[in-house]
PDB file of C-alpha atoms in Angstrom:
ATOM      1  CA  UNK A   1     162.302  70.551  73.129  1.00 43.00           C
ATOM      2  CA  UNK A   2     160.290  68.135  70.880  1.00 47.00           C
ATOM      3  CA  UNK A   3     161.102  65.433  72.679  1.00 55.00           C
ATOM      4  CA  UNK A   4     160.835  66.629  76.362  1.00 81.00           C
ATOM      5  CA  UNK A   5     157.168  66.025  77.531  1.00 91.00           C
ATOM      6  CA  UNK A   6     156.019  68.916  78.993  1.00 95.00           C
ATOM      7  CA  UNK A   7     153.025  68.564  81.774  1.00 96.00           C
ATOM      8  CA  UNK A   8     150.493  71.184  82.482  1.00 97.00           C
ATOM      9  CA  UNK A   9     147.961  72.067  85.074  1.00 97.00           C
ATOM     10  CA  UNK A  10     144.894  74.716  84.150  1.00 96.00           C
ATOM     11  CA  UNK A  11     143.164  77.115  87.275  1.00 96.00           C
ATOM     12  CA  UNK A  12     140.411  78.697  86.025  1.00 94.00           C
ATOM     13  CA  UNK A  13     136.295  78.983  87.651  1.00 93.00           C
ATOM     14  CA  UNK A  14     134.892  78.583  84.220  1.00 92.00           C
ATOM     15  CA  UNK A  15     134.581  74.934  83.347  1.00 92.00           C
ATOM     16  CA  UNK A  16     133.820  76.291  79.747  1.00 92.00           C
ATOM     17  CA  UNK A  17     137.618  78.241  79.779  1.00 91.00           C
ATOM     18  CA  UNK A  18     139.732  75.163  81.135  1.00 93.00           C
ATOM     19  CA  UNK A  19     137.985  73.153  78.227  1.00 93.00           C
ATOM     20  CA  UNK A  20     139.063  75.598  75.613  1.00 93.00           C
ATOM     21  CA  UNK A  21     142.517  75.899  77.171  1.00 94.00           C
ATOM     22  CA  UNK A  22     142.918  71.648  76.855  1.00 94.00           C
ATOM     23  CA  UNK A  23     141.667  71.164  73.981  1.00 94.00           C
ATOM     24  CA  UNK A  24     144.336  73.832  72.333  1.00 94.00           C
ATOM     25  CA  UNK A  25     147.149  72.572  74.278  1.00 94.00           C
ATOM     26  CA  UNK A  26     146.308  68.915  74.386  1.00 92.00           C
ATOM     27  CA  UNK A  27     146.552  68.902  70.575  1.00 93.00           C
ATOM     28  CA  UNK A  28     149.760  70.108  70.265  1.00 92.00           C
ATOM     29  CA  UNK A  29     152.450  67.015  70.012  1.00 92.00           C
ATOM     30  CA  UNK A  30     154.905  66.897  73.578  1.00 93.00           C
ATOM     31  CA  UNK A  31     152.229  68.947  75.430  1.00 95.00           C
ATOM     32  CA  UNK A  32     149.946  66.858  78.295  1.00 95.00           C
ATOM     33  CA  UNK A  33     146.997  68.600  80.602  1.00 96.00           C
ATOM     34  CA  UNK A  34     147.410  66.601  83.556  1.00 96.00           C
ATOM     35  CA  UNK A  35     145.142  68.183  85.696  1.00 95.00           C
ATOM     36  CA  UNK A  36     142.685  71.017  86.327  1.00 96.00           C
ATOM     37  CA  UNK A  37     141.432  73.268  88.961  1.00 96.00           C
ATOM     38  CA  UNK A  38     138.009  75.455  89.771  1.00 95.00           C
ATOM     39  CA  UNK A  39     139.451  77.453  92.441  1.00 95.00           C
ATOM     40  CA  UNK A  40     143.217  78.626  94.020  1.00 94.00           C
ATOM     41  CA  UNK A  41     143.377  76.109  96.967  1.00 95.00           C
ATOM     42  CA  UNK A  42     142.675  72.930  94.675  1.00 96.00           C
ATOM     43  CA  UNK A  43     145.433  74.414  92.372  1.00 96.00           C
ATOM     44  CA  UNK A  44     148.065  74.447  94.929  1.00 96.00           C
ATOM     45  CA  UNK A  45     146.731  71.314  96.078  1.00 96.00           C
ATOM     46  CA  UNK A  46     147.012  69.564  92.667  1.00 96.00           C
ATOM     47  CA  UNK A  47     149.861  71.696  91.633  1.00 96.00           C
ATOM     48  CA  UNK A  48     152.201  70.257  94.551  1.00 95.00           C
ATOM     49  CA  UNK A  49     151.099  67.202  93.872  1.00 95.00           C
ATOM     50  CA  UNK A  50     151.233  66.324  90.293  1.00 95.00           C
ATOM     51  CA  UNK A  51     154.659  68.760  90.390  1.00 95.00           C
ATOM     52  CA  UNK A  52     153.873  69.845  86.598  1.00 96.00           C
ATOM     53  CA  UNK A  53     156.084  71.592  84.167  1.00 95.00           C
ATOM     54  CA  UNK A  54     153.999  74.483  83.775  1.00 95.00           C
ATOM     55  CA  UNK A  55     150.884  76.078  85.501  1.00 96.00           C
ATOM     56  CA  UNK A  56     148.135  78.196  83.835  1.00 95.00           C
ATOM     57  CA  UNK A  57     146.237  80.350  86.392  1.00 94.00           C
ATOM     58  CA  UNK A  58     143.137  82.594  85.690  1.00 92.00           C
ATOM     59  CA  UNK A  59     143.922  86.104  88.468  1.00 90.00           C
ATOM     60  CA  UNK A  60     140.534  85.967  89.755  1.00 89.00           C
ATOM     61  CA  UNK A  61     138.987  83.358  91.127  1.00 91.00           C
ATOM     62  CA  UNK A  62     137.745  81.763  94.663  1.00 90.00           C
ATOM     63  CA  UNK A  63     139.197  80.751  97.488  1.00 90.00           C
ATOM     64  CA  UNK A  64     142.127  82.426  96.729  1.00 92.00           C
ATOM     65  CA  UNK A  65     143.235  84.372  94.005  1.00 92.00           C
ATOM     66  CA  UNK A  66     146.103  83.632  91.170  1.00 90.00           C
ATOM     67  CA  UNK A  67     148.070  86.552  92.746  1.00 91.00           C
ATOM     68  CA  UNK A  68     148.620  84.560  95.830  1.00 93.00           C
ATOM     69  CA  UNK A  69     148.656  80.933  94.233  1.00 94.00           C
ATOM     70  CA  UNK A  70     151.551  82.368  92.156  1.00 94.00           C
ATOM     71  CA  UNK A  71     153.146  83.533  95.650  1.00 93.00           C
ATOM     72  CA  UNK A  72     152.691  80.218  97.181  1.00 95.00           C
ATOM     73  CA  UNK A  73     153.962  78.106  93.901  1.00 95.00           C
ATOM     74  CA  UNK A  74     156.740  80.373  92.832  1.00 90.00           C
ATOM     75  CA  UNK A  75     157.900  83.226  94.964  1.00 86.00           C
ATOM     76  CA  UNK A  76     160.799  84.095  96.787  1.00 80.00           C
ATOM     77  CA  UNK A  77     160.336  82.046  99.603  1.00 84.00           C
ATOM     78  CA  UNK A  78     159.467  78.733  97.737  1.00 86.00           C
ATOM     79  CA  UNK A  79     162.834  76.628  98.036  1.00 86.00           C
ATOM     80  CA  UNK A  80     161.547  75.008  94.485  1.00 89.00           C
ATOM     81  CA  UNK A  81     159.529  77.151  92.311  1.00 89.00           C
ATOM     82  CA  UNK A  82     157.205  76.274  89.564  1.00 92.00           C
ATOM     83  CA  UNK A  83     156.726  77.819  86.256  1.00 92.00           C
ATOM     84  CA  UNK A  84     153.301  79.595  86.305  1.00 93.00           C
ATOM     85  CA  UNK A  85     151.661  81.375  83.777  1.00 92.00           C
ATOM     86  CA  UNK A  86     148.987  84.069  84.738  1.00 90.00           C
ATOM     87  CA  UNK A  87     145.799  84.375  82.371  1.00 87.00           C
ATOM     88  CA  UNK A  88     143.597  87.058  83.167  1.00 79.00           C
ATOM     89  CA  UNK A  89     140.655  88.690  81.177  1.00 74.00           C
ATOM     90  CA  UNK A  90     141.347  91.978  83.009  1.00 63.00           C
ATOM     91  CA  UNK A  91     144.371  94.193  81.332  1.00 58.00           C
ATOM     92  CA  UNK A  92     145.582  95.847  84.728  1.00 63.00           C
ATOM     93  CA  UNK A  93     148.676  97.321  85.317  1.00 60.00           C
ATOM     94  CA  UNK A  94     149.028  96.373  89.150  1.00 68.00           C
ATOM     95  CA  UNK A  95     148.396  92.522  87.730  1.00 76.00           C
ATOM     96  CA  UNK A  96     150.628  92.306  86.058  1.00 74.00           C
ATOM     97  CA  UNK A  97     153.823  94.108  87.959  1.00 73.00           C
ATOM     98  CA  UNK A  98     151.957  92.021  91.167  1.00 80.00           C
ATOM     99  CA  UNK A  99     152.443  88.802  89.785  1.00 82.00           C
ATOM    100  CA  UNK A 100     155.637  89.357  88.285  1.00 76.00           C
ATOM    101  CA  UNK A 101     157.506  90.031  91.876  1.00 78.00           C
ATOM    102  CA  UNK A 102     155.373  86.866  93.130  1.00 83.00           C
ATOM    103  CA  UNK A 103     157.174  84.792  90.671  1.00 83.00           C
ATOM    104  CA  UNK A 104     155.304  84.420  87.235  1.00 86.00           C
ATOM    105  CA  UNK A 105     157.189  83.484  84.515  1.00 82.00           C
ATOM    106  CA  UNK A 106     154.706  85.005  82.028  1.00 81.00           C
ATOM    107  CA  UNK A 107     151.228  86.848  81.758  1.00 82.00           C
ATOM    108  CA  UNK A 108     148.257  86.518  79.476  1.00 84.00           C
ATOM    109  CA  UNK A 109     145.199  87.908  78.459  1.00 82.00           C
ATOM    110  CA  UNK A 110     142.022  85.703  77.493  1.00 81.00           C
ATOM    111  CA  UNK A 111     141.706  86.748  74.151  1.00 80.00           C
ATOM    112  CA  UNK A 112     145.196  85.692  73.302  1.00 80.00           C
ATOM    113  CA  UNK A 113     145.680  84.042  70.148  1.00 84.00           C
ATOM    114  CA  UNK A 114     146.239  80.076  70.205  1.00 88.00           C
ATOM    115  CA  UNK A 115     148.910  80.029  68.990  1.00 86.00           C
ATOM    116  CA  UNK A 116     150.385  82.318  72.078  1.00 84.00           C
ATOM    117  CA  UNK A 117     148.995  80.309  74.870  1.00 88.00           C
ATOM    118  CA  UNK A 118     151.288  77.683  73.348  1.00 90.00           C
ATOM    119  CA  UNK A 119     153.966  79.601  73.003  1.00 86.00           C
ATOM    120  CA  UNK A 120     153.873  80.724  76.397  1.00 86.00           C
ATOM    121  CA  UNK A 121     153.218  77.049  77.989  1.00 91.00           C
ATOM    122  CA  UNK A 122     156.483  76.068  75.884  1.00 89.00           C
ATOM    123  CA  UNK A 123     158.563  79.260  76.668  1.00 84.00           C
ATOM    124  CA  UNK A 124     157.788  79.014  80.406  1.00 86.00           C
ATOM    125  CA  UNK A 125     158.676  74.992  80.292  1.00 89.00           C
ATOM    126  CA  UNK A 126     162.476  75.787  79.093  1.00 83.00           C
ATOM    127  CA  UNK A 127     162.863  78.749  81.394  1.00 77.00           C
ATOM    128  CA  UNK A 128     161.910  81.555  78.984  1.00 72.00           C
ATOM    129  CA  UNK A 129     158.892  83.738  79.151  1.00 67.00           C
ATOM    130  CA  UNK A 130     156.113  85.113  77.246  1.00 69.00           C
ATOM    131  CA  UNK A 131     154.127  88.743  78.200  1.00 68.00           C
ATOM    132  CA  UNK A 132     151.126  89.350  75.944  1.00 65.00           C
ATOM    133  CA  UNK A 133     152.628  92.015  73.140  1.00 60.00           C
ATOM    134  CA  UNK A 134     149.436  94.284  74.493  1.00 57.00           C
ATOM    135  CA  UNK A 135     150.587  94.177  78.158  1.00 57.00           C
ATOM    136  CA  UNK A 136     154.070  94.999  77.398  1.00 53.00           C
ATOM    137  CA  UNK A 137     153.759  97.685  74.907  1.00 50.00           C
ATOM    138  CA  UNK A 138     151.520  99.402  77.082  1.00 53.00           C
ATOM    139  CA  UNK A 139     153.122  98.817  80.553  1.00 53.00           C
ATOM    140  CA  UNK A 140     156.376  99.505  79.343  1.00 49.00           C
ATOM    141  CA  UNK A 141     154.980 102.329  78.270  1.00 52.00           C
ATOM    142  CA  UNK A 142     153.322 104.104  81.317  1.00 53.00           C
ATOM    143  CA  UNK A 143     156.109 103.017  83.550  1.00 50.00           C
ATOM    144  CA  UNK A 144     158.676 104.755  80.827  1.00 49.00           C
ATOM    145  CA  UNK A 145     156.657 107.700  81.132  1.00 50.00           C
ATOM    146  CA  UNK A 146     156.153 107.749  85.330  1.00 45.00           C
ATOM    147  CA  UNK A 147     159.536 106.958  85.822  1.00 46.00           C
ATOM    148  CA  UNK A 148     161.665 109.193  83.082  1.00 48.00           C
ATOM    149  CA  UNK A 149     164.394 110.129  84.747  1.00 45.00           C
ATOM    150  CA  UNK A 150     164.003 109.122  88.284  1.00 39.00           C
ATOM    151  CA  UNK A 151     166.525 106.477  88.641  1.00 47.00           C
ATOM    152  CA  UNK A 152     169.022 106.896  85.890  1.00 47.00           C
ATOM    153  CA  UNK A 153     171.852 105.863  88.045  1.00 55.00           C
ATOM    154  CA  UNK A 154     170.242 102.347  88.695  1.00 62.00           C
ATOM    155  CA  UNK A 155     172.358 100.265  85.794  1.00 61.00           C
ATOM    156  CA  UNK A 156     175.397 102.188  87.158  1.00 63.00           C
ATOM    157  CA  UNK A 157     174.438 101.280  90.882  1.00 61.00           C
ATOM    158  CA  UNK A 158     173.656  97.705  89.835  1.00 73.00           C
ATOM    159  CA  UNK A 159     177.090  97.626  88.116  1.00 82.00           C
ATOM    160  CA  UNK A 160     175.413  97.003  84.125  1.00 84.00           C
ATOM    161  CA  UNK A 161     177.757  97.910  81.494  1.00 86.00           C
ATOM    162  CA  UNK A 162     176.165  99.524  78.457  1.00 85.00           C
ATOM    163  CA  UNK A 163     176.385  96.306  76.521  1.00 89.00           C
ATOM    164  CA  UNK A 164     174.835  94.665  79.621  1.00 89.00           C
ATOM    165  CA  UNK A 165     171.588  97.008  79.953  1.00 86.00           C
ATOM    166  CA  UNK A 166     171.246  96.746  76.224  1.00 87.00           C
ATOM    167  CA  UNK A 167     170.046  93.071  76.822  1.00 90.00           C
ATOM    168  CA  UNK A 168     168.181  93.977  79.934  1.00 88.00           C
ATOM    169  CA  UNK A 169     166.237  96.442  78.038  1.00 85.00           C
ATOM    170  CA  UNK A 170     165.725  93.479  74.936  1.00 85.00           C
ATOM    171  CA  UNK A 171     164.864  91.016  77.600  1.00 84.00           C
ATOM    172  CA  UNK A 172     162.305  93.397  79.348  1.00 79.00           C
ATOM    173  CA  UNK A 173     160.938  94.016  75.556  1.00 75.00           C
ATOM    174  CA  UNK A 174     160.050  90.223  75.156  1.00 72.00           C
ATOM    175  CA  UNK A 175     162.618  89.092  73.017  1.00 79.00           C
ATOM    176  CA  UNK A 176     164.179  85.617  72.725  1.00 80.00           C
ATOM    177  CA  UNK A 177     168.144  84.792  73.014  1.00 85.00           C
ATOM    178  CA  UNK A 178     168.326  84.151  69.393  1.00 86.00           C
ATOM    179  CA  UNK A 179     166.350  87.444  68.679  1.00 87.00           C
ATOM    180  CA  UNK A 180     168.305  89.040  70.846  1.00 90.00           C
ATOM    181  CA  UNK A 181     171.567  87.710  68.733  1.00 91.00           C
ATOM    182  CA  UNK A 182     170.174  88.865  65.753  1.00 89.00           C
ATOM    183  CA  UNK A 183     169.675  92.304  67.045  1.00 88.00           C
ATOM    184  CA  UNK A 184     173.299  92.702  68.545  1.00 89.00           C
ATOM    185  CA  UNK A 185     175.296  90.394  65.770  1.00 90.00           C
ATOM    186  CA  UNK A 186     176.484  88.029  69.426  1.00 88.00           C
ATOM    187  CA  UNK A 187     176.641  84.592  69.246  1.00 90.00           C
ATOM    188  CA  UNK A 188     174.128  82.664  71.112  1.00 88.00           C
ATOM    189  CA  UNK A 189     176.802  81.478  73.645  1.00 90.00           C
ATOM    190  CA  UNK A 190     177.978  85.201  74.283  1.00 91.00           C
ATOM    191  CA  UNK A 191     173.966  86.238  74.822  1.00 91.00           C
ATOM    192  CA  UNK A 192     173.357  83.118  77.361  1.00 90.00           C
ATOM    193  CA  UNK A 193     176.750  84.350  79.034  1.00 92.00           C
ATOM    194  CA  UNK A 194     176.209  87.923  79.367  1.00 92.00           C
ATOM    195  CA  UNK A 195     172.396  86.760  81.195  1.00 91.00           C
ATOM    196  CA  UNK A 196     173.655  84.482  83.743  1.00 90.00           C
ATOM    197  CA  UNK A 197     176.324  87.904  84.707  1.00 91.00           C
ATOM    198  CA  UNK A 198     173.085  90.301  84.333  1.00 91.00           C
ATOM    199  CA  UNK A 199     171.257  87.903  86.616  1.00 88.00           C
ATOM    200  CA  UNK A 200     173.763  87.554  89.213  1.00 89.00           C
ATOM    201  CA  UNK A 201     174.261  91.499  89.043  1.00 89.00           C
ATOM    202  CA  UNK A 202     170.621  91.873  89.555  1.00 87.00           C
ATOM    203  CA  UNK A 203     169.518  89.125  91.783  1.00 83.00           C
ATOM    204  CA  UNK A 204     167.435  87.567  89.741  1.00 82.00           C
ATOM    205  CA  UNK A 205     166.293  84.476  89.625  1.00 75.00           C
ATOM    206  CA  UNK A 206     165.505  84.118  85.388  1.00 76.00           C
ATOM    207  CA  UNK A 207     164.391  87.014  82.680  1.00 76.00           C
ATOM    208  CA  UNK A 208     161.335  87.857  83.774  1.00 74.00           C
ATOM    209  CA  UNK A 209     162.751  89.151  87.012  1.00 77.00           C
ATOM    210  CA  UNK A 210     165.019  90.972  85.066  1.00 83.00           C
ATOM    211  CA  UNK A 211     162.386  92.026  82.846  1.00 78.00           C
ATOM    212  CA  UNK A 212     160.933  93.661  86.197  1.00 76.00           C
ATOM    213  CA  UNK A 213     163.956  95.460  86.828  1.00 81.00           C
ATOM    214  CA  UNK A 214     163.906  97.393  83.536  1.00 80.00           C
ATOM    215  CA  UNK A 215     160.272  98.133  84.120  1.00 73.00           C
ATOM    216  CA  UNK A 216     160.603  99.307  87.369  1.00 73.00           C
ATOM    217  CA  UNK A 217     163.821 101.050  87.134  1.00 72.00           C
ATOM    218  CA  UNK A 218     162.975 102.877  83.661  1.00 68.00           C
ATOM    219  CA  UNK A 219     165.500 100.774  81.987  1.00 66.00           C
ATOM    220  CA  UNK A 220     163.366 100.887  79.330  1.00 59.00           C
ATOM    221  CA  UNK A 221     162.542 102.732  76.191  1.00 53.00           C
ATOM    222  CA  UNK A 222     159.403 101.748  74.205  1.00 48.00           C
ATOM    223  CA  UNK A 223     159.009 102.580  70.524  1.00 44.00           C
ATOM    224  CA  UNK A 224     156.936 105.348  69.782  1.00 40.00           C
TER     225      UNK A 224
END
């Protein structure tokens, strides 16, 4: 990845925010803000036009909201989606599972770190993603504790084998393939394998949509 370019577009109202945001990630080496936008239309606007590796996009903000720019950019019905990443200063369940099933490929709060904004710009250029440790800790959470029980037949009805839901439930907890061979002794090979069968299983387009799965399905099991 350090020598793939990787071309970004900021949405945000606050001229003060978008300046913060390119400043971090135009010093980082590979990383390029080619654009920026005040408001949801002009980000679809520039977005479509400039066709950018990644897009940052602040939830609320006028004209139309990051919810539905990340609908218009990258959801189901987009024949080619982009990779958006949705920044938000307001820590809200429905946000977060909303944007998700419209197509975001990762979610973050303003008072992330840095050094996670650019970790989250990179994972979401080579088809990864990044949830804020905050968001999913708590969301998995909540949902684990509304949903206990309710759907326990899902993996089975989504035809999951044990070893298969084991990765779901890694996946949904934010961890990378290599982490994820580390914590089951696989081979990187055997991890990228078993996703593309998981994602075919589940309809899902990359591992934030199966992330969504375990959420909504209780797949999940958060550490207590």
């Amino acid at each position: 990845m350090a020598d793939t370019q990787i071309n970004v577009v900021i949405a945000d109202d606050q001229q003060l925010v978008r300046a913060g945001f390119s400043l971090i990630l135009g010093a980082q080496p590979g990383i390029t803000v080619v654009g920026e936008a005040a408001d949801g239309v002009e980000c679809i606007d520039l977005a479509r036009r400039l066709r950018p590796d990644v897009v940052l996009v602040d939830i609320r903000m006028p004209r139309l909201d990051g919810l539905e720019v990340v609908r218009q950019l990258a959801g189901p019905d987009v024949d080619h989606p982009m990779k958006v990443v949705l920044i938000t200063t307001f820590d809200q369940d429905d946000y977060v599972r909303t944007g998700l099933r419209n197509g975001a490929c990762g979610f973050l709060l303003k008072d992330a770190s840095p050094g996670l904004l650019v970790e989250a710009v990179r994972a979401a250029a080579r088809g990864d993603a990044l949830v804020s440790p905050a968001v999913t800790v708590r969301l998995l959470r909540r949902l684990e504790e509304a949903e206990r029980g309710l759907r326990s037949g899902s993996a089975a009805a989504a035809g999951l084998s044990e070893r298969e839901l084991g990765i779901v439930r890694l996946v949904a907890a934010g961890r990378t393939n290599q982490e994820i061979c580390d914590d089951l002794f696989l081979s990187l090979s055997t991890v990228k394998t078993y996703l593309t069968r998981i994602q075919a299983k589940l309809e899902a387009r990359n591992r934030v949509e199966i992330a969504a799965w375990a959420w909504e399905h209780g797949a999940v099991r958060p550490a207590r």
